[in-house]
Amino acid sequence: MARRKIYNIESQLNPFLDLSDDEFEDLCRDLFGKSNEVVHARKLFGKGYKQFGGDILVQIDDTTSYVVQCKHYPKTNFSRGDIQDAVKLFTDHWESH
C-alpha cells in the first residue's frame, strides 16, 4: 500500500502562513520594491542585529525615505479592523511628536 502524503490544507490555501519572519521581511521588501513610487527598498539589518523597530528602508526620492517595521503574525486572528486601528494609533502618535 502506497503511503499517502499529508498536506497542510491551511498552507495550501495561504502559503504566507509558512513564511519565516525573515522570509516575510523579504516579501515586504520585494513588494515595496515593485511600487512605481519607490526608488529602492532594502532590509536595514541582518539577523542578530538590534533593529530598533526598523526592518526595511524604503526610498521614495533623494530626500524622502521611510523606515518600515514588518509584523508577521501568521497564526492570529488579526483582522483588517485591527490593522486600521493600529495604523491610526501609530499615525496619531507620529503626528503628535
GROMACS .gro file of N, CA and C in nm:
model
  291
    1MET      N    1   0.084  -0.118   0.000
    1MET     CA    2   0.000   0.000   0.000
    1MET      C    3   0.089   0.125   0.000
    2ALA      N    4   0.060   0.214  -0.092
    2ALA     CA    5   0.137   0.339  -0.103
    2ALA      C    6   0.103   0.431   0.012
    3ARG      N    7   0.206   0.500   0.059
    3ARG     CA    8   0.184   0.597   0.167
    3ARG      C    9   0.124   0.724   0.112
    4ARG      N   10   0.024   0.773   0.180
    4ARG     CA   11  -0.039   0.900   0.141
    4ARG      C   12   0.039   1.016   0.198
    5LYS      N   13   0.060   1.118   0.117
    5LYS     CA   14   0.122   1.240   0.168
    5LYS      C   15   0.017   1.317   0.246
    6ILE      N   16   0.059   1.370   0.357
    6ILE     CA   17  -0.031   1.453   0.437
    6ILE      C   18   0.003   1.598   0.410
    7TYR      N   19  -0.092   1.674   0.364
    7TYR     CA   20  -0.072   1.814   0.331
    7TYR      C   21  -0.136   1.901   0.437
    8ASN      N   22  -0.073   2.014   0.459
    8ASN     CA   23  -0.129   2.114   0.547
    8ASN      C   24  -0.225   2.197   0.463
    9ILE      N   25  -0.355   2.170   0.478
    9ILE     CA   26  -0.457   2.237   0.396
    9ILE      C   27  -0.448   2.388   0.414
   10GLU      N   28  -0.424   2.433   0.538
   10GLU     CA   29  -0.415   2.577   0.564
   10GLU      C   30  -0.303   2.639   0.481
   11SER      N   31  -0.189   2.570   0.467
   11SER     CA   32  -0.077   2.622   0.389
   11SER      C   33  -0.109   2.624   0.241
   12GLN      N   34  -0.184   2.526   0.194
   12GLN     CA   35  -0.221   2.526   0.052
   12GLN      C   36  -0.310   2.646   0.021
   13LEU      N   37  -0.394   2.682   0.115
   13LEU     CA   38  -0.485   2.794   0.093
   13LEU      C   39  -0.414   2.927   0.109
   14ASN      N   40  -0.314   2.933   0.194
   14ASN     CA   41  -0.243   3.057   0.218
   14ASN      C   42  -0.095   3.027   0.241
   15PRO      N   43  -0.014   3.029   0.135
   15PRO     CA   44   0.128   2.994   0.150
   15PRO      C   45   0.205   3.090   0.239
   16PHE      N   46   0.150   3.207   0.266
   16PHE     CA   47   0.220   3.304   0.351
   16PHE      C   48   0.228   3.257   0.496
   17LEU      N   49   0.144   3.161   0.534
   17LEU     CA   50   0.146   3.112   0.671
   17LEU      C   51   0.275   3.038   0.703
   18ASP      N   52   0.340   2.984   0.603
   18ASP     CA   53   0.462   2.906   0.625
   18ASP      C   54   0.589   2.988   0.617
   19LEU      N   55   0.580   3.117   0.590
   19LEU     CA   56   0.699   3.201   0.581
   19LEU      C   57   0.760   3.222   0.718
   20SER      N   58   0.893   3.219   0.724
   20SER     CA   59   0.962   3.258   0.847
   20SER      C   60   0.954   3.410   0.859
   21ASP      N   61   0.991   3.463   0.974
   21ASP     CA   62   0.990   3.609   0.991
   21ASP      C   63   1.083   3.676   0.889
   22ASP      N   64   1.199   3.615   0.866
   22ASP     CA   65   1.295   3.670   0.771
   22ASP      C   66   1.240   3.666   0.628
   23GLU      N   67   1.175   3.556   0.592
   23GLU     CA   68   1.115   3.546   0.458
   23GLU      C   69   1.001   3.647   0.442
   24PHE      N   70   0.926   3.671   0.550
   24PHE     CA   71   0.818   3.769   0.545
   24PHE      C   72   0.875   3.910   0.521
   25GLU      N   73   0.986   3.943   0.588
   25GLU     CA   74   1.051   4.072   0.565
   25GLU      C   75   1.099   4.083   0.420
   26ASP      N   76   1.154   3.974   0.366
   26ASP     CA   77   1.196   3.973   0.225
   26ASP      C   78   1.077   4.000   0.134
   27LEU      N   79   0.964   3.937   0.164
   27LEU     CA   80   0.843   3.957   0.084
   27LEU      C   81   0.799   4.103   0.090
   28CYS      N   82   0.797   4.160   0.210
   28CYS     CA   83   0.757   4.301   0.225
   28CYS      C   84   0.851   4.392   0.148
   29ARG      N   85   0.982   4.367   0.159
   29ARG     CA   86   1.081   4.447   0.084
   29ARG      C   87   1.055   4.437  -0.066
   30ASP      N   88   1.032   4.315  -0.113
   30ASP     CA   89   1.009   4.295  -0.256
   30ASP      C   90   0.881   4.364  -0.303
   31LEU      N   91   0.777   4.361  -0.219
   31LEU     CA   92   0.652   4.429  -0.256
   31LEU      C   93   0.671   4.579  -0.265
   32PHE      N   94   0.743   4.637  -0.168
   32PHE     CA   95   0.772   4.781  -0.176
   32PHE      C   96   0.854   4.810  -0.302
   33GLY      N   97   0.948   4.724  -0.333
   33GLY     CA   98   1.034   4.743  -0.449
   33GLY      C   99   0.959   4.740  -0.581
   34LYS      N  100   0.842   4.677  -0.583
   34LYS     CA  101   0.762   4.670  -0.706
   34LYS      C  102   0.681   4.798  -0.730
   35SER      N  103   0.670   4.883  -0.630
   35SER     CA  104   0.591   5.005  -0.644
   35SER      C  105   0.662   5.103  -0.738
   36ASN      N  106   0.586   5.167  -0.823
   36ASN     CA  107   0.641   5.268  -0.914
   36ASN      C  108   0.691   5.391  -0.839
   37GLU      N  109   0.643   5.410  -0.717
   37GLU     CA  110   0.682   5.528  -0.639
   37GLU      C  111   0.811   5.506  -0.560
   38VAL      N  112   0.858   5.384  -0.553
   38VAL     CA  113   0.975   5.352  -0.472
   38VAL      C  114   1.099   5.340  -0.560
   39VAL      N  115   1.204   5.415  -0.523
   39VAL     CA  116   1.331   5.410  -0.595
   39VAL      C  117   1.409   5.286  -0.551
   40HIS      N  118   1.409   5.260  -0.420
   40HIS     CA  119   1.487   5.149  -0.367
   40HIS      C  120   1.427   5.104  -0.234
   41ALA      N  121   1.429   4.975  -0.211
   41ALA     CA  122   1.385   4.919  -0.082
   41ALA      C  123   1.488   4.814  -0.041
   42ARG      N  124   1.534   4.825   0.086
   42ARG     CA  125   1.632   4.727   0.133
   42ARG      C  126   1.609   4.697   0.281
   43LYS      N  127   1.650   4.579   0.321
   43LYS     CA  128   1.643   4.545   0.462
   43LYS      C  129   1.751   4.622   0.536
   44LEU      N  130   1.718   4.670   0.654
   44LEU     CA  131   1.812   4.753   0.729
   44LEU      C  132   1.925   4.673   0.791
   45PHE      N  133   1.892   4.564   0.856
   45PHE     CA  134   1.992   4.488   0.930
   45PHE      C  135   1.970   4.340   0.907
   46GLY      N  136   2.074   4.265   0.924
   46GLY     CA  137   2.063   4.120   0.914
   46GLY      C  138   2.021   4.059   1.046
   47LYS      N  139   1.997   3.931   1.043
   47LYS     CA  140   1.957   3.858   1.162
   47LYS      C  141   2.065   3.871   1.270
   48GLY      N  142   2.022   3.893   1.391
   48GLY     CA  143   2.115   3.903   1.502
   48GLY      C  144   2.153   4.045   1.540
   49TYR      N  145   2.117   4.141   1.457
   49TYR     CA  146   2.147   4.281   1.488
   49TYR      C  147   2.028   4.346   1.556
   50LYS      N  148   2.056   4.439   1.645
   50LYS     CA  149   1.950   4.516   1.709
   50LYS      C  150   1.889   4.607   1.604
   51GLN      N  151   1.759   4.593   1.582
   51GLN     CA  152   1.694   4.666   1.473
   51GLN      C  153   1.625   4.795   1.518
   52PHE      N  154   1.602   4.810   1.646
   52PHE     CA  155   1.535   4.929   1.698
   52PHE      C  156   1.400   4.953   1.630
   53GLY      N  157   1.333   4.846   1.592
   53GLY     CA  158   1.199   4.857   1.536
   53GLY      C  159   1.192   4.873   1.385
   54GLY      N  160   1.304   4.896   1.319
   54GLY     CA  161   1.302   4.914   1.175
   54GLY      C  162   1.349   4.790   1.103
   55ASP      N  163   1.277   4.751   1.001
   55ASP     CA  164   1.313   4.632   0.924
   55ASP      C  165   1.355   4.665   0.781
   56ILE      N  166   1.288   4.762   0.720
   56ILE     CA  167   1.311   4.794   0.579
   56ILE      C  168   1.325   4.945   0.563
   57LEU      N  169   1.418   4.986   0.480
   57LEU     CA  170   1.431   5.126   0.441
   57LEU      C  171   1.374   5.139   0.301
   58VAL      N  172   1.273   5.225   0.286
   58VAL     CA  173   1.208   5.247   0.157
   58VAL      C  174   1.241   5.389   0.112
   59GLN      N  175   1.311   5.401  -0.001
   59GLN     CA  176   1.350   5.531  -0.054
   59GLN      C  177   1.254   5.572  -0.165
   60ILE      N  178   1.191   5.687  -0.147
   60ILE     CA  179   1.095   5.739  -0.245
   60ILE      C  180   1.165   5.827  -0.347
   61ASP      N  181   1.253   5.913  -0.300
   61ASP     CA  182   1.332   6.000  -0.388
   61ASP      C  183   1.458   6.040  -0.312
   62ASP      N  184   1.531   6.140  -0.362
   62ASP     CA  185   1.657   6.179  -0.299
   62ASP      C  186   1.641   6.235  -0.158
   63THR      N  187   1.523   6.284  -0.124
   63THR     CA  188   1.503   6.346   0.007
   63THR      C  189   1.400   6.276   0.095
   64THR      N  190   1.332   6.174   0.043
   64THR     CA  191   1.225   6.111   0.120
   64THR      C  192   1.248   5.960   0.132
   65SER      N  193   1.260   5.916   0.256
   65SER     CA  194   1.274   5.773   0.286
   65SER      C  195   1.187   5.740   0.406
   66TYR      N  196   1.147   5.616   0.414
   66TYR     CA  197   1.067   5.568   0.527
   66TYR      C  198   1.130   5.443   0.584
   67VAL      N  199   1.122   5.430   0.714
   67VAL     CA  200   1.162   5.306   0.781
   67VAL      C  201   1.034   5.230   0.810
   68VAL      N  202   1.032   5.104   0.769
   68VAL     CA  203   0.913   5.021   0.783
   68VAL      C  204   0.940   4.909   0.882
   69GLN      N  205   0.844   4.884   0.967
   69GLN     CA  206   0.852   4.770   1.058
   69GLN      C  207   0.754   4.663   1.009
   70CYS      N  208   0.804   4.543   0.990
   70CYS     CA  209   0.720   4.432   0.943
   70CYS      C  210   0.672   4.351   1.063
   71LYS      N  211   0.547   4.319   1.063
   71LYS     CA  212   0.489   4.235   1.169
   71LYS      C  213   0.431   4.111   1.105
   72HIS      N  214   0.480   3.998   1.147
   72HIS     CA  215   0.440   3.869   1.089
   72HIS      C  216   0.375   3.785   1.198
   73TYR      N  217   0.244   3.780   1.197
   73TYR     CA  218   0.167   3.702   1.295
   73TYR      C  219   0.076   3.606   1.219
   74PRO      N  220   0.131   3.498   1.164
   74PRO     CA  221   0.051   3.410   1.077
   74PRO      C  222  -0.056   3.329   1.149
   75LYS      N  223  -0.044   3.308   1.276
   75LYS     CA  224  -0.139   3.221   1.345
   75LYS      C  225  -0.234   3.298   1.438
   76THR      N  226  -0.261   3.423   1.404
   76THR     CA  227  -0.350   3.503   1.488
   76THR      C  228  -0.473   3.544   1.408
   77ASN      N  229  -0.567   3.601   1.476
   77ASN     CA  230  -0.690   3.649   1.412
   77ASN      C  231  -0.686   3.801   1.401
   78PHE      N  232  -0.573   3.856   1.360
   78PHE     CA  233  -0.556   3.999   1.346
   78PHE      C  234  -0.636   4.043   1.224
   79SER      N  235  -0.743   4.115   1.245
   79SER     CA  236  -0.836   4.148   1.138
   79SER      C  237  -0.798   4.278   1.067
   80ARG      N  238  -0.867   4.307   0.958
   80ARG     CA  239  -0.848   4.433   0.886
   80ARG      C  240  -0.875   4.551   0.979
   81GLY      N  241  -0.978   4.541   1.062
   81GLY     CA  242  -1.009   4.648   1.157
   81GLY      C  243  -0.898   4.667   1.258
   82ASP      N  244  -0.837   4.556   1.303
   82ASP     CA  245  -0.724   4.565   1.396
   82ASP      C  246  -0.607   4.639   1.331
   83ILE      N  247  -0.584   4.611   1.203
   83ILE     CA  248  -0.476   4.678   1.130
   83ILE      C  249  -0.506   4.828   1.119
   84GLN      N  250  -0.629   4.861   1.084
   84GLN     CA  251  -0.667   5.003   1.073
   84GLN      C  252  -0.652   5.074   1.207
   85ASP      N  253  -0.691   5.009   1.315
   85ASP     CA  254  -0.676   5.068   1.449
   85ASP      C  255  -0.528   5.089   1.483
   86ALA      N  256  -0.444   4.991   1.450
   86ALA     CA  257  -0.301   5.001   1.479
   86ALA      C  258  -0.237   5.114   1.398
   87VAL      N  259  -0.275   5.126   1.272
   87VAL     CA  260  -0.222   5.233   1.187
   87VAL      C  261  -0.264   5.368   1.241
   88LYS      N  262  -0.390   5.382   1.281
   88LYS     CA  263  -0.438   5.509   1.336
   88LYS      C  264  -0.363   5.545   1.464
   89LEU      N  265  -0.345   5.447   1.551
   89LEU     CA  266  -0.271   5.470   1.676
   89LEU      C  267  -0.129   5.518   1.645
   90PHE      N  268  -0.063   5.452   1.549
   90PHE     CA  269   0.073   5.490   1.512
   90PHE      C  270   0.077   5.630   1.452
   91THR      N  271  -0.010   5.657   1.355
   91THR     CA  272  -0.006   5.788   1.288
   91THR      C  273  -0.042   5.901   1.384
   92ASP      N  274  -0.137   5.876   1.474
   92ASP     CA  275  -0.171   5.978   1.575
   92ASP      C  276  -0.050   6.008   1.662
   93HIS      N  277   0.020   5.903   1.704
   93HIS     CA  278   0.139   5.920   1.787
   93HIS      C  279   0.248   5.992   1.707
   94TRP      N  280   0.270   5.949   1.583
   94TRP     CA  281   0.375   6.008   1.499
   94TRP      C  282   0.350   6.156   1.478
   95GLU      N  283   0.226   6.193   1.447
   95GLU     CA  284   0.194   6.333   1.418
   95GLU      C  285   0.203   6.421   1.542
   96SER      N  286   0.191   6.362   1.662
   96SER     CA  287   0.197   6.441   1.784
   96SER      C  288   0.340   6.467   1.831
   97HIS      N  289   0.438   6.410   1.761
   97HIS     CA  290   0.577   6.428   1.804
   97HIS      C  291   0.658   6.504   1.705
   0.00000   0.00000   0.00000
